[in-house]
Short mmCIF file of C-alpha atoms in Angstrom, two decimals:
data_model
loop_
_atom_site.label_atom_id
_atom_site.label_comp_id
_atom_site.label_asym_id
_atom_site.label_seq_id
_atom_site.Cartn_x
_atom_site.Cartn_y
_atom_site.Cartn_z
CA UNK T 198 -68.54 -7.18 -19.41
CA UNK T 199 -66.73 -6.50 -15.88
CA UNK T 200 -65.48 -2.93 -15.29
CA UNK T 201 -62.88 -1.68 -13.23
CA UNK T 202 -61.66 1.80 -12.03
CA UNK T 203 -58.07 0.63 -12.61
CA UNK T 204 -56.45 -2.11 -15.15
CA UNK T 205 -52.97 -2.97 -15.03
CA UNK T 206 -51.24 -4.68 -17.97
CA UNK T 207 -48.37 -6.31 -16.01
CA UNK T 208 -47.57 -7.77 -12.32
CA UNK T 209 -44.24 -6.68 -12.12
CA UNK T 210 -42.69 -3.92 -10.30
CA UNK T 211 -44.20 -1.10 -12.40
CA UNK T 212 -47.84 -2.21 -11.71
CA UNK T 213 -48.38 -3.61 -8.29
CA UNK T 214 -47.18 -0.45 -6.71
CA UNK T 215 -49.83 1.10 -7.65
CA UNK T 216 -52.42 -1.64 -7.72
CA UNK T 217 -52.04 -1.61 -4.03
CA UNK T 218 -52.16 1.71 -3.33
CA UNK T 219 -55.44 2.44 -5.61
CA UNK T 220 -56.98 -0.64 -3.82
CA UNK T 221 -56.22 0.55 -0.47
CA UNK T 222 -57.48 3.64 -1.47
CA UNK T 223 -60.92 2.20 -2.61
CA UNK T 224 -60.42 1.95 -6.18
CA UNK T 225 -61.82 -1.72 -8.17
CA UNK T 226 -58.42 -3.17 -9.75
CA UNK T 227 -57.16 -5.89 -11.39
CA UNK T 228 -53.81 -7.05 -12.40
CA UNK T 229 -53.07 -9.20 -16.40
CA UNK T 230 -49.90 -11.24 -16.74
CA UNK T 231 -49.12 -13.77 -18.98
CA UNK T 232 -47.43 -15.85 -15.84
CA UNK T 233 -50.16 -14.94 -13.52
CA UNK T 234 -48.16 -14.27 -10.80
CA UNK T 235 -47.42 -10.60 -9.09
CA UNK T 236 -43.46 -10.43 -10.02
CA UNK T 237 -41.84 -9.83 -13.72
CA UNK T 238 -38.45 -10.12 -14.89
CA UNK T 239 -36.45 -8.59 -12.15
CA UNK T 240 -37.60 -11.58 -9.83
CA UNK T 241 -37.70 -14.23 -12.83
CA UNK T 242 -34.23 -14.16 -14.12
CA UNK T 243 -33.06 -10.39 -14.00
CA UNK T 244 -32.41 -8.42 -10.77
CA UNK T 245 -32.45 -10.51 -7.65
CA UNK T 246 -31.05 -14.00 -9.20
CA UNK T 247 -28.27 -12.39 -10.65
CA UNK T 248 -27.11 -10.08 -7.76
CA UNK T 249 -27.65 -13.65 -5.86
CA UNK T 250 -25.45 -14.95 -7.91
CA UNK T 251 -22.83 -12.06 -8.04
CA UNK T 252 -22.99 -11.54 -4.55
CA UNK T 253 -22.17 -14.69 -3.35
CA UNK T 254 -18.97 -14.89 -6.42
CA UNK T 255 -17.80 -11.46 -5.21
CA UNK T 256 -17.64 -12.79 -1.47
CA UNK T 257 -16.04 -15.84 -2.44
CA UNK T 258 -13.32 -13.39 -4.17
CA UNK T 259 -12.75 -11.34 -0.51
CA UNK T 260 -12.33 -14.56 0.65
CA UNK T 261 -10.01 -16.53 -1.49
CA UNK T 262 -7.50 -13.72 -1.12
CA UNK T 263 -7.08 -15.74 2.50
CA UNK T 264 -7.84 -18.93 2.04
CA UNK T 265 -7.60 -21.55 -1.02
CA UNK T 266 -10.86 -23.10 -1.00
CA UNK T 267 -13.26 -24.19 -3.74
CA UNK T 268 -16.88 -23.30 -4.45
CA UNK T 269 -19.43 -25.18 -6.06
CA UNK T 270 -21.88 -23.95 -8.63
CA UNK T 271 -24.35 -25.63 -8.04
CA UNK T 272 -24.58 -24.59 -4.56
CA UNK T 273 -24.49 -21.18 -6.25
CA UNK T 274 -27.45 -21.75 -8.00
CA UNK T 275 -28.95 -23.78 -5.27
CA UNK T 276 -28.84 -20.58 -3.17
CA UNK T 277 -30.35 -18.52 -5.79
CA UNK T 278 -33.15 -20.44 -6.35
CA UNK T 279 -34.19 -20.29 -2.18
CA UNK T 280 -34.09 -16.50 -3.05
CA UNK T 281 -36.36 -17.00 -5.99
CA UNK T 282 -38.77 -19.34 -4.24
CA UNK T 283 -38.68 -16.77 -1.03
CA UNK T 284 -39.61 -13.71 -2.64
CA UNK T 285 -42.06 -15.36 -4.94
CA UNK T 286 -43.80 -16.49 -1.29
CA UNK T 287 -43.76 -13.64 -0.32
CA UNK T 288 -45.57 -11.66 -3.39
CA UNK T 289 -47.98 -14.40 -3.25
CA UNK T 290 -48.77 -14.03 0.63
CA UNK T 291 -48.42 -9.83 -0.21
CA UNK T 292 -51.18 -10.46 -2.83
CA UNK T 293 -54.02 -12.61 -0.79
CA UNK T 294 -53.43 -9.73 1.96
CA UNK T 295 -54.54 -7.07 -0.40
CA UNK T 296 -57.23 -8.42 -1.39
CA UNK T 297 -55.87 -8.28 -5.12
CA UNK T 298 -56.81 -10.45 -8.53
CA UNK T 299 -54.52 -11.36 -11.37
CA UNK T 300 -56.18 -12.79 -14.56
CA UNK T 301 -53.55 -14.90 -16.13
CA UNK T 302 -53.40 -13.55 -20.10
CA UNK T 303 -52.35 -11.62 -22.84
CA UNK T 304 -53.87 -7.92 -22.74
CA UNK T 305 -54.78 -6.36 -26.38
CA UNK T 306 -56.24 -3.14 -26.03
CA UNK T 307 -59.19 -2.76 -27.91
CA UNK T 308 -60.05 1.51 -27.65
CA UNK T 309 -59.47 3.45 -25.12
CA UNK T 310 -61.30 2.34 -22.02
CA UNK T 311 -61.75 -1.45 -23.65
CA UNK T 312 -59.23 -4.56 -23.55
CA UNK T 313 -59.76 -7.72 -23.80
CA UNK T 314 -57.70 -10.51 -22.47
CA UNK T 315 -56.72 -13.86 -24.00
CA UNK T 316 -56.49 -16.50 -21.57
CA UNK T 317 -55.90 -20.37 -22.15
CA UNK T 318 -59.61 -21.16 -22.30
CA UNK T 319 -61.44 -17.74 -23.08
CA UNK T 320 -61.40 -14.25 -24.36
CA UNK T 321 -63.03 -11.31 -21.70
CA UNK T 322 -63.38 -8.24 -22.50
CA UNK T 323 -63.27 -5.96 -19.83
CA UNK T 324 -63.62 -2.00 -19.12
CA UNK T 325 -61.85 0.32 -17.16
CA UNK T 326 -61.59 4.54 -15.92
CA UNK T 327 -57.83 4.33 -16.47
CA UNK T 328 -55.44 1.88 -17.39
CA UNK T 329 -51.39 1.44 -16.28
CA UNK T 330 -48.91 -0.03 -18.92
CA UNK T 331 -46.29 -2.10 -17.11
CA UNK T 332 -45.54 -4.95 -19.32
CA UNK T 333 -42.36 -4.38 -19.21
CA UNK T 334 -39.60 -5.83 -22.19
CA UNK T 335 -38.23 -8.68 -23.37
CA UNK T 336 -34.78 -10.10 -24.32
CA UNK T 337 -33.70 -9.15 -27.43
CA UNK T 338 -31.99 -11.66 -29.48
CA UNK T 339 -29.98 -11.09 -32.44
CA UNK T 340 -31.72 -12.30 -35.99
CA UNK T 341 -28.45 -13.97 -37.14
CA UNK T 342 -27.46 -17.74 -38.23
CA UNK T 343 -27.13 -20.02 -35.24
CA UNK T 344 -28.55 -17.36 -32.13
CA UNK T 345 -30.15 -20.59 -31.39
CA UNK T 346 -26.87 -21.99 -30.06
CA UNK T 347 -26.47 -19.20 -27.51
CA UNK T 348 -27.88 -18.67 -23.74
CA UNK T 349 -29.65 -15.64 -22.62
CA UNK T 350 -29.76 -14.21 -19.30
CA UNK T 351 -32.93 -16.66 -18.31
CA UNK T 352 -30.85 -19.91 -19.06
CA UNK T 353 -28.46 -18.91 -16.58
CA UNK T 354 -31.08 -17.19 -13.70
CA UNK T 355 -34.81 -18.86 -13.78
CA UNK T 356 -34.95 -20.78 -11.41
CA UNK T 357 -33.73 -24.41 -11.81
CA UNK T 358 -31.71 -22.72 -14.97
CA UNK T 359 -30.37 -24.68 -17.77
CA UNK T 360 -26.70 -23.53 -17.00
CA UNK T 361 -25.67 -25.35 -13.97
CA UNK T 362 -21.98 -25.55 -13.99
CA UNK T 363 -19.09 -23.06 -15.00
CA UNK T 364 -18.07 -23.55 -18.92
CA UNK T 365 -14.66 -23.89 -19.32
CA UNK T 366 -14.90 -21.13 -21.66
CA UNK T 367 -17.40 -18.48 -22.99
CA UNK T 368 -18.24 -15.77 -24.97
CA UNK T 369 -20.41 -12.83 -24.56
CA UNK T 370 -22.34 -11.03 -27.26
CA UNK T 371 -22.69 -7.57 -25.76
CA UNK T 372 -20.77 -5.43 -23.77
CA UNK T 373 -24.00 -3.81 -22.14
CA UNK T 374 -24.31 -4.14 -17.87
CA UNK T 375 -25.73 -7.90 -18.87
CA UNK T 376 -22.67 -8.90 -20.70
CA UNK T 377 -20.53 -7.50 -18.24
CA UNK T 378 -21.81 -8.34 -15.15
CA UNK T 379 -21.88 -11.86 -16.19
CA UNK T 380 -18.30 -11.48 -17.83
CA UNK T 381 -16.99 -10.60 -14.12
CA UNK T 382 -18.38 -13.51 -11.60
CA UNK T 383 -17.49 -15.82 -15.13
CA UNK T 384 -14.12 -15.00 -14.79
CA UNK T 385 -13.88 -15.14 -11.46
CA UNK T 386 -15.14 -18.31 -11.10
CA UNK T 387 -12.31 -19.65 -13.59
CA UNK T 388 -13.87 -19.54 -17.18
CA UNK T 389 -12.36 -18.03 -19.71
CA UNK T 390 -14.12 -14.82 -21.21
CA UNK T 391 -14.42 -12.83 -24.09
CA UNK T 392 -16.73 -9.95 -24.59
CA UNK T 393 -17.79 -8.76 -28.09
CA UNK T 394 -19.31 -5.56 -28.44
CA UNK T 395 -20.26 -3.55 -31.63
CA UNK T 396 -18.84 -0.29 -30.29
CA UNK T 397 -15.61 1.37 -29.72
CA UNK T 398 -16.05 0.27 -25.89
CA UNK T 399 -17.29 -1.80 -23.01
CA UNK T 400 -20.80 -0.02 -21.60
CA UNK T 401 -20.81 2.40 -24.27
CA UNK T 402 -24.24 4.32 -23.05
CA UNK T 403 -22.12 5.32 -20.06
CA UNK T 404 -19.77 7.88 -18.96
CA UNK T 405 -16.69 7.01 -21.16
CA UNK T 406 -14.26 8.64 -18.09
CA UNK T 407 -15.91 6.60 -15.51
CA UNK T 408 -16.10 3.39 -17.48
CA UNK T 409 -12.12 4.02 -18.23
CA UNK T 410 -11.51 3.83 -14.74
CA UNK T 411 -13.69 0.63 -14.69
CA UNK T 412 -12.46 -1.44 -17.10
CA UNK T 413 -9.20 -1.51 -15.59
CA UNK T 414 -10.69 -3.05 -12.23
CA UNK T 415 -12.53 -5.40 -14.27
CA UNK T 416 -11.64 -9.38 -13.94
CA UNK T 417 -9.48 -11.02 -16.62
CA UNK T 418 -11.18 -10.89 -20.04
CA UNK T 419 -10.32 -10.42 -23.48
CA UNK T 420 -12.48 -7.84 -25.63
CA UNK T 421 -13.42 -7.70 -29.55
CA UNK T 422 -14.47 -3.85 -29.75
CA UNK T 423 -15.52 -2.80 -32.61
CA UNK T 424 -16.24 -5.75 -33.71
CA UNK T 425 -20.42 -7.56 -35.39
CA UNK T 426 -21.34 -11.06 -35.16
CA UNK T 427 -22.02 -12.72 -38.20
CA UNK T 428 -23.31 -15.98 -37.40
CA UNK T 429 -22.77 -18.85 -34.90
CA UNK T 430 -21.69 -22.72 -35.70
CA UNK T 431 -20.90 -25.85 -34.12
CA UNK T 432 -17.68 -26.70 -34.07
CA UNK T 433 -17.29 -30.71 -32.59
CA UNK T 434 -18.47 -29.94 -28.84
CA UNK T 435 -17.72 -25.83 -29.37
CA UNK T 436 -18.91 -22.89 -31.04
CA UNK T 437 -17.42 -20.89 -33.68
CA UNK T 438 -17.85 -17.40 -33.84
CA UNK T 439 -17.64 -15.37 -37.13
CA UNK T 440 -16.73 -11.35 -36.31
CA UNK T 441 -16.35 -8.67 -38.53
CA UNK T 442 -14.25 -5.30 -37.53
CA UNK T 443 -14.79 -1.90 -38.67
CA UNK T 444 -12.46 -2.68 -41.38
CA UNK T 445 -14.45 -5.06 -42.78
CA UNK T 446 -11.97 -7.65 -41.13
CA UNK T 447 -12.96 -11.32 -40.75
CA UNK T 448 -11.85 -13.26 -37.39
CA UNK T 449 -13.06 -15.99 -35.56
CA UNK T 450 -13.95 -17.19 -31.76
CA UNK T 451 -14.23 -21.20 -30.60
CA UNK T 452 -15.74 -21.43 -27.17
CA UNK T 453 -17.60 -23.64 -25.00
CA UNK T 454 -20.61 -21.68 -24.43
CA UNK T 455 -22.22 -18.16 -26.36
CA UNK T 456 -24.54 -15.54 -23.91
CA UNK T 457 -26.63 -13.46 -26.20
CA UNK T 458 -26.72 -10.24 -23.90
CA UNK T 459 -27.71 -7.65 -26.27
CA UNK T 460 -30.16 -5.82 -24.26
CA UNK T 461 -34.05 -5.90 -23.62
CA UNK T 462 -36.83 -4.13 -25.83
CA UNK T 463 -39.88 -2.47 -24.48
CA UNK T 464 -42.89 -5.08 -24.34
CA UNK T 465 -45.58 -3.34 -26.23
CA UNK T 466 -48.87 -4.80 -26.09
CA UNK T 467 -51.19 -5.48 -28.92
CA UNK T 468 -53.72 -2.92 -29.69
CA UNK T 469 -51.49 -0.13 -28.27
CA UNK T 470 -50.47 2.62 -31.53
CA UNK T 471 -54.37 1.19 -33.20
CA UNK T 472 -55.95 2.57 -30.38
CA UNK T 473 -53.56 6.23 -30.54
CA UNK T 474 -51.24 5.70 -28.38
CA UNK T 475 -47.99 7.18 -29.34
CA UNK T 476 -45.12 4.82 -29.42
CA UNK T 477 -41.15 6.03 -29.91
CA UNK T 478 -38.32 3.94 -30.79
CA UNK T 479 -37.51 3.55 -27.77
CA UNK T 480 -40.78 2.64 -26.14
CA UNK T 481 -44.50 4.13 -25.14
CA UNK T 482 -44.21 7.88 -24.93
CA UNK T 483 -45.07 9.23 -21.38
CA UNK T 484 -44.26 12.24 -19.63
CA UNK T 485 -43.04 12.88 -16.22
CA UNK T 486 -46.44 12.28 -14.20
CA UNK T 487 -46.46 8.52 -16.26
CA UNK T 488 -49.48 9.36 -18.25
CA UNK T 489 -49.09 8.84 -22.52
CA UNK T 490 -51.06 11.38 -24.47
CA UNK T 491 -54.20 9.57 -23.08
CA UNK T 492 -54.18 11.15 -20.21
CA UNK T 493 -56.16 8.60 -18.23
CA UNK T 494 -53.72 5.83 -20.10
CA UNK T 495 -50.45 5.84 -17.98
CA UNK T 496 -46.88 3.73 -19.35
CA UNK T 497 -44.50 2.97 -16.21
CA UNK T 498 -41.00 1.32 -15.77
CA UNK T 499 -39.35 -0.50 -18.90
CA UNK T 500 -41.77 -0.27 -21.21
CA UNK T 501 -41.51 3.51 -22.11
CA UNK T 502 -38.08 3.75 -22.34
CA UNK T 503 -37.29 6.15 -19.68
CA UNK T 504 -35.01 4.78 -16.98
CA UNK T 505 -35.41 1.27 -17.16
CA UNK T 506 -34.79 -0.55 -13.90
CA UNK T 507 -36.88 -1.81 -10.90
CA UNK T 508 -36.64 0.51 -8.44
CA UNK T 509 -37.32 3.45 -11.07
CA UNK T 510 -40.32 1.26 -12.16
CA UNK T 511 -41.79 1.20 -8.46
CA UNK T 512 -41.39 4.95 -8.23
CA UNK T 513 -43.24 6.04 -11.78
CA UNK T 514 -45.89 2.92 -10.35
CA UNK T 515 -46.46 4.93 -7.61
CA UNK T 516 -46.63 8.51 -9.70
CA UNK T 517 -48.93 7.17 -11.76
CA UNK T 518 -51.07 6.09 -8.73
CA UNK T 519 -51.17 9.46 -7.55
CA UNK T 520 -52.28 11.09 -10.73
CA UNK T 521 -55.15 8.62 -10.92
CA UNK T 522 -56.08 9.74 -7.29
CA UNK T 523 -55.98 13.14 -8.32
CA UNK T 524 -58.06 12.78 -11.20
CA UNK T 525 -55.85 12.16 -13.79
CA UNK T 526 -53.82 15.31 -12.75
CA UNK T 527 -50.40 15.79 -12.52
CA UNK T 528 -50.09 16.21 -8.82
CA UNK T 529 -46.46 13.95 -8.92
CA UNK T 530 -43.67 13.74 -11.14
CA UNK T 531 -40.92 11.26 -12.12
CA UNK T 532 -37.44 12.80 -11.72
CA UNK T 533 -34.83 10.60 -13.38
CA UNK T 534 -31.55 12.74 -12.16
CA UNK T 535 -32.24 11.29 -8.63
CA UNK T 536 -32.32 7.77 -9.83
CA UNK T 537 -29.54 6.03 -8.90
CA UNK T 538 -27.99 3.13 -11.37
CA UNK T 539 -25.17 0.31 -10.22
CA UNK T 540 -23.41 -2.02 -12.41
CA UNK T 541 -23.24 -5.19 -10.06
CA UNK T 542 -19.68 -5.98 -12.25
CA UNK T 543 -16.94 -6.96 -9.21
CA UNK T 544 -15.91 -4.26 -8.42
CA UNK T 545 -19.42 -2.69 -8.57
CA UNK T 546 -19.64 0.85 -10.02
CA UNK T 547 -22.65 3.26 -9.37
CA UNK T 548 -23.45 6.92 -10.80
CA UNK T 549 -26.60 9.15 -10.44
CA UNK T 550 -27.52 12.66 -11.57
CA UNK T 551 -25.22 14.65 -13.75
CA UNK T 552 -21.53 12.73 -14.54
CA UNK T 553 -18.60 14.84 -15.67
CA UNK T 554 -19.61 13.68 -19.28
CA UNK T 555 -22.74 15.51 -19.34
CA UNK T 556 -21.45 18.19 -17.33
CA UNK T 557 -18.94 19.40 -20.01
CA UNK T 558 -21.70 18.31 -23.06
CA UNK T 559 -23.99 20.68 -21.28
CA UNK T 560 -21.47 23.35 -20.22
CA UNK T 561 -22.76 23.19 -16.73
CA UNK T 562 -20.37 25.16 -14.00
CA UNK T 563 -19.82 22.28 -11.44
CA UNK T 564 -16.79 21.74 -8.55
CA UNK T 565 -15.63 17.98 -8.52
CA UNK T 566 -14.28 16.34 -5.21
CA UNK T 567 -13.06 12.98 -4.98
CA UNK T 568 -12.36 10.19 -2.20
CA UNK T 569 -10.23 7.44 -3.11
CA UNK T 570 -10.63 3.89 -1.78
CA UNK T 571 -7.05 3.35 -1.24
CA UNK T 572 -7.26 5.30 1.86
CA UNK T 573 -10.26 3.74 3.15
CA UNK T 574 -10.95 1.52 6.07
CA UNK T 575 -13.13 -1.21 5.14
CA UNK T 576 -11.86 -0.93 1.45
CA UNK T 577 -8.46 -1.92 3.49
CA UNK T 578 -10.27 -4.53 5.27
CA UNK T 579 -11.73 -6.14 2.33
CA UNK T 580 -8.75 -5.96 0.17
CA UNK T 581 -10.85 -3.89 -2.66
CA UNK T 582 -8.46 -0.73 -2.40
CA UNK T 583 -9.23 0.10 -5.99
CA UNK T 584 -11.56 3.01 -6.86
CA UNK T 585 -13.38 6.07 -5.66
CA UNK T 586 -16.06 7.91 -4.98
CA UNK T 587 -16.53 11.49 -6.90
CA UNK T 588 -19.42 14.36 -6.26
CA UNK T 589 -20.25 16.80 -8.54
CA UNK T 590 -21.86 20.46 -6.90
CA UNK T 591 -23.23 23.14 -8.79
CA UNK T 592 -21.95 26.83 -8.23
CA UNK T 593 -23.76 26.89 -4.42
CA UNK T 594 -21.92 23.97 -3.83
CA UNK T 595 -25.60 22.13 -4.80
CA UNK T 596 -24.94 18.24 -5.12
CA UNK T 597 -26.07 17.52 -8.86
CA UNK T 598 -24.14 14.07 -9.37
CA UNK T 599 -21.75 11.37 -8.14
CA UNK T 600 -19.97 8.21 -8.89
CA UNK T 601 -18.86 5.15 -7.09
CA UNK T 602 -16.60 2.55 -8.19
CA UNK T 603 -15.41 0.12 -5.51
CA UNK T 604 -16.48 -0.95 -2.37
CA UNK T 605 -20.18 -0.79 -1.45
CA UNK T 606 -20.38 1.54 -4.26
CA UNK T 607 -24.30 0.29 -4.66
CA UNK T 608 -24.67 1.50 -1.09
CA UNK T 609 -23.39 5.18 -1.44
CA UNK T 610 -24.68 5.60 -4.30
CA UNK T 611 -28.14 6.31 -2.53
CA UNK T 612 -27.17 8.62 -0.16
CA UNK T 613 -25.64 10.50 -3.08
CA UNK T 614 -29.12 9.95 -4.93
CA UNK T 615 -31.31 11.31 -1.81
CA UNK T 616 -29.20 14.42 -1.35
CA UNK T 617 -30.14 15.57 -4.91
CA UNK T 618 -33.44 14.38 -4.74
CA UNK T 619 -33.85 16.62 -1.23
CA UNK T 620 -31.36 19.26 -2.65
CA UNK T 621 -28.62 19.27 -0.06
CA UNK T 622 -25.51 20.96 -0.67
CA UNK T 623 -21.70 20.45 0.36
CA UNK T 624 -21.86 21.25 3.67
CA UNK T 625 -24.91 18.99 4.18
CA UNK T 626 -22.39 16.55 3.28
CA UNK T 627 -19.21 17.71 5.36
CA UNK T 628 -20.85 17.93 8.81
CA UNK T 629 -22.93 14.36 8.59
CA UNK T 630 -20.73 11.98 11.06
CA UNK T 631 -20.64 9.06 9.15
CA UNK T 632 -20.05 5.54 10.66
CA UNK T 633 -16.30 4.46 11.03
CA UNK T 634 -14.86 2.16 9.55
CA UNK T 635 -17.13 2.37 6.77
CA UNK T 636 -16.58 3.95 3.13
CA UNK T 637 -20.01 6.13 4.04
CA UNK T 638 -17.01 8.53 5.55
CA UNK T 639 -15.82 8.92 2.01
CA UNK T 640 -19.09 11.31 1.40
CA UNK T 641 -18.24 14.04 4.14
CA UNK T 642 -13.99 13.53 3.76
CA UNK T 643 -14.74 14.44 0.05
CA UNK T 644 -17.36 17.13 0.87
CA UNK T 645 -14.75 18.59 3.30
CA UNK T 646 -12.70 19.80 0.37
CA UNK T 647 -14.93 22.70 -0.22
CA UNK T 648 -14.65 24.60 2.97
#
């Protein structure tokens, strides 16, 4: 039986982090994935293909407004899959450099310093000193007649995907960041949407005021709120619909194509509650320094729930590496307020820390500027003068919070992100010369209104 100071469960973003670190720092690791490869969703058919995708749709938008010219799909997709192939080169040449193994599997945990693996020809078992969950999570389908009919989010961003030119028309189950991020470049690129979404509004886990603002930026589409799917049928070449209001109201949607964007759930491996680890509904429990209540047994990025997406994944990797260093103590902590989050819709939108939501929920004393992209330079230039960028401060002027909607709103958003992670305050803010013409001056033209 082979032993190992570290196992991961997982190649993705919230394992290799700290795979390579611990190896560089002398450790024995090894890496299980069922694909065998060092990447995960993000890379397969979440992050990167889609903001390839949207990127490229949201240019072609800034750029229509001066010229009428067309822009094939399939060079869309052509473009995204370079990306792909280029950053799966690059993991690859990343991995031989570190020295690192994968053993291509499925991980069931057996007690706790025991797994064993299944691969296609054998079952190991190996041991290990501590052991990272990063398996991540899945699509989640709905269990209802015909979710066969519909696409998911891998159909339209694997690479070489099985959606390959624009449907005429389509409809979106789920008005999550999926659904609408895919809702936006959809319309955009001339197909008809509608968006169907169980609750009383579009993004409904996010600030309500800042989504308000949103939604009225948001491309042409028409919205069922409030509204369940029932089932799914062909109809000739379409699909039929069946929704059902709050009211207990029937109605019914034909379209060309269905997406099935009703969020991910955590990816749990086998063996994990048998061998007492806690799981909650919404994933493995860990705390703040990553580790479950196993201490040498650590859960990072999507699979425990906490703030799932990438770059928070890399960061609770890398806690979790730390820990292990220090001997399973909790020398580094996750902090989630400093995580920044951007819906890639067009226009983007972006919020980190506290929002004025959770500000008045929590009854927290807070000053609110705000800079408005009408009065901007390069929103002028682009010809997105719609939005704005808000800052929240505590009562010493503190940064707690922020929100960007509009242009390069996943841009600001970080600087916003780092001044609460470092603690600066409002006049950190006012006297940083930001670059003209760029919204960045938004940040110290809003801070200004303090002093």
């Amino acid at each position: 039986m082979e032993e190992y100071d570290v196992i991961t469960i997982g190649a993705g973003g919230a394992a290799y982090p700290a795979a390579f670190r611990l190896k560089q720092s002398g450790y024995s690791v090894v890496m299980i994935d069922d694909k065998g490869i060092m990447s995960g969703n993000c890379l397969s058919e979440g992050c990167v293909p889609s903001k390839a995708i949207i990127d490229t749709v949201h240019n072609y938008k800034i750029m229509k407004e001066f010229s009428n010219f067309k822009l094939d799909y399939k060079d869309i997709i052509k473009r995204k899959d370079e990306v792909q192939e280029m950053r799966y080169r690059l993991h690859a040449d990343e991995l031989e450099s570190a020295g690192l193994k994968i053993i291509k599997g499925t991980a069931r945990i057996l007690d706790s310093h025991t797994l064993e693996v299944d691969t296609a020809t054998d079952k190991l078992k190996l041991k290990f000193r501590h052991l990272i969950i990063g398996s991540g999570a899945y699509t989640y389908v709905l269990n209802i007649p015909g979710a066969e009919f519909c696409i998911t989010s891998a159909d339209l961003f694997k690479i070489d995907p099985a959606v390959k030119s624009v449907p005429e028309s389509i409809a979106i189950i789920g008005g999550g960041y999926i659904g609408v991020e895919t809702a936006s470049f959809m319309s955009i690129l001339g197909s008809k949407v509608t968006v169907i979404e169980r609750e009383d509004r579009l993004l409904p886990d996010m600030d309500a005021g800042i989504v308000e603002k949103l939604t009225g930026m948001l491309p042409e589409m028409v919205t069922h709120l409030n509204n369940e799917v029932k089932s799914i049928e062909k109809s000739g070449d379409k699909l039929k619909i069946t929704i059902i209001n709050e009211n207990g109201e029937k109605n019914y949607i034909v379209s060309d194509a269905v997406m099935m964007a009703t969020g991910r759930k955590p990816l749990i491996p086998q063996g994990t509650e048998e061998c007492g680890i806690e799981v909650e509904r919404k994933g493995i429990k860990a705390n703040s320094s990553m580790q479950t209540n196993i201490p040498h047994i650590y859960a990072t990025g999507d699979v425990n729930g906490l703030t799932p997406l990438f770059h928070a994944a890399k960061r609770q990797s890398l806690v979790a590496a730390a820990n292990i260093m220090a001997g399973d103590t909790q020398v580094e902590r996750f902090n989630s307020d400093s995580v920044p989050f951007t819906l890639f819709s067009i226009p983007n939108m972006s919020f980190v820390g506290i929002t004025p939501e959770i500000a008045r929920e929590r009854k927290i004393e807070c000053s609110t500027v705000t800079y408005h992209m009408a009065g901007d330079s390069m929103a002028e230039i682009r010809n997105e003068t719609c939005g704005e960028i808000t800052m929240l401060f505590d009562r010493n002027l503190k940064i707690i919070g922020g929100y960007v909607i509009g242009n390069d709103a996943g841009d600001i958003i970080n600087e916003i992100a780092l001044g609460i992670h470092k603690g600066l305050n409002a006049r950190d803010f006012a006297e940083m010369a930001h670059q003209h013409p760029m919204t960045f001056e938004g940040l110290d033209s809003a801070a200004r209104k303090l002093f």
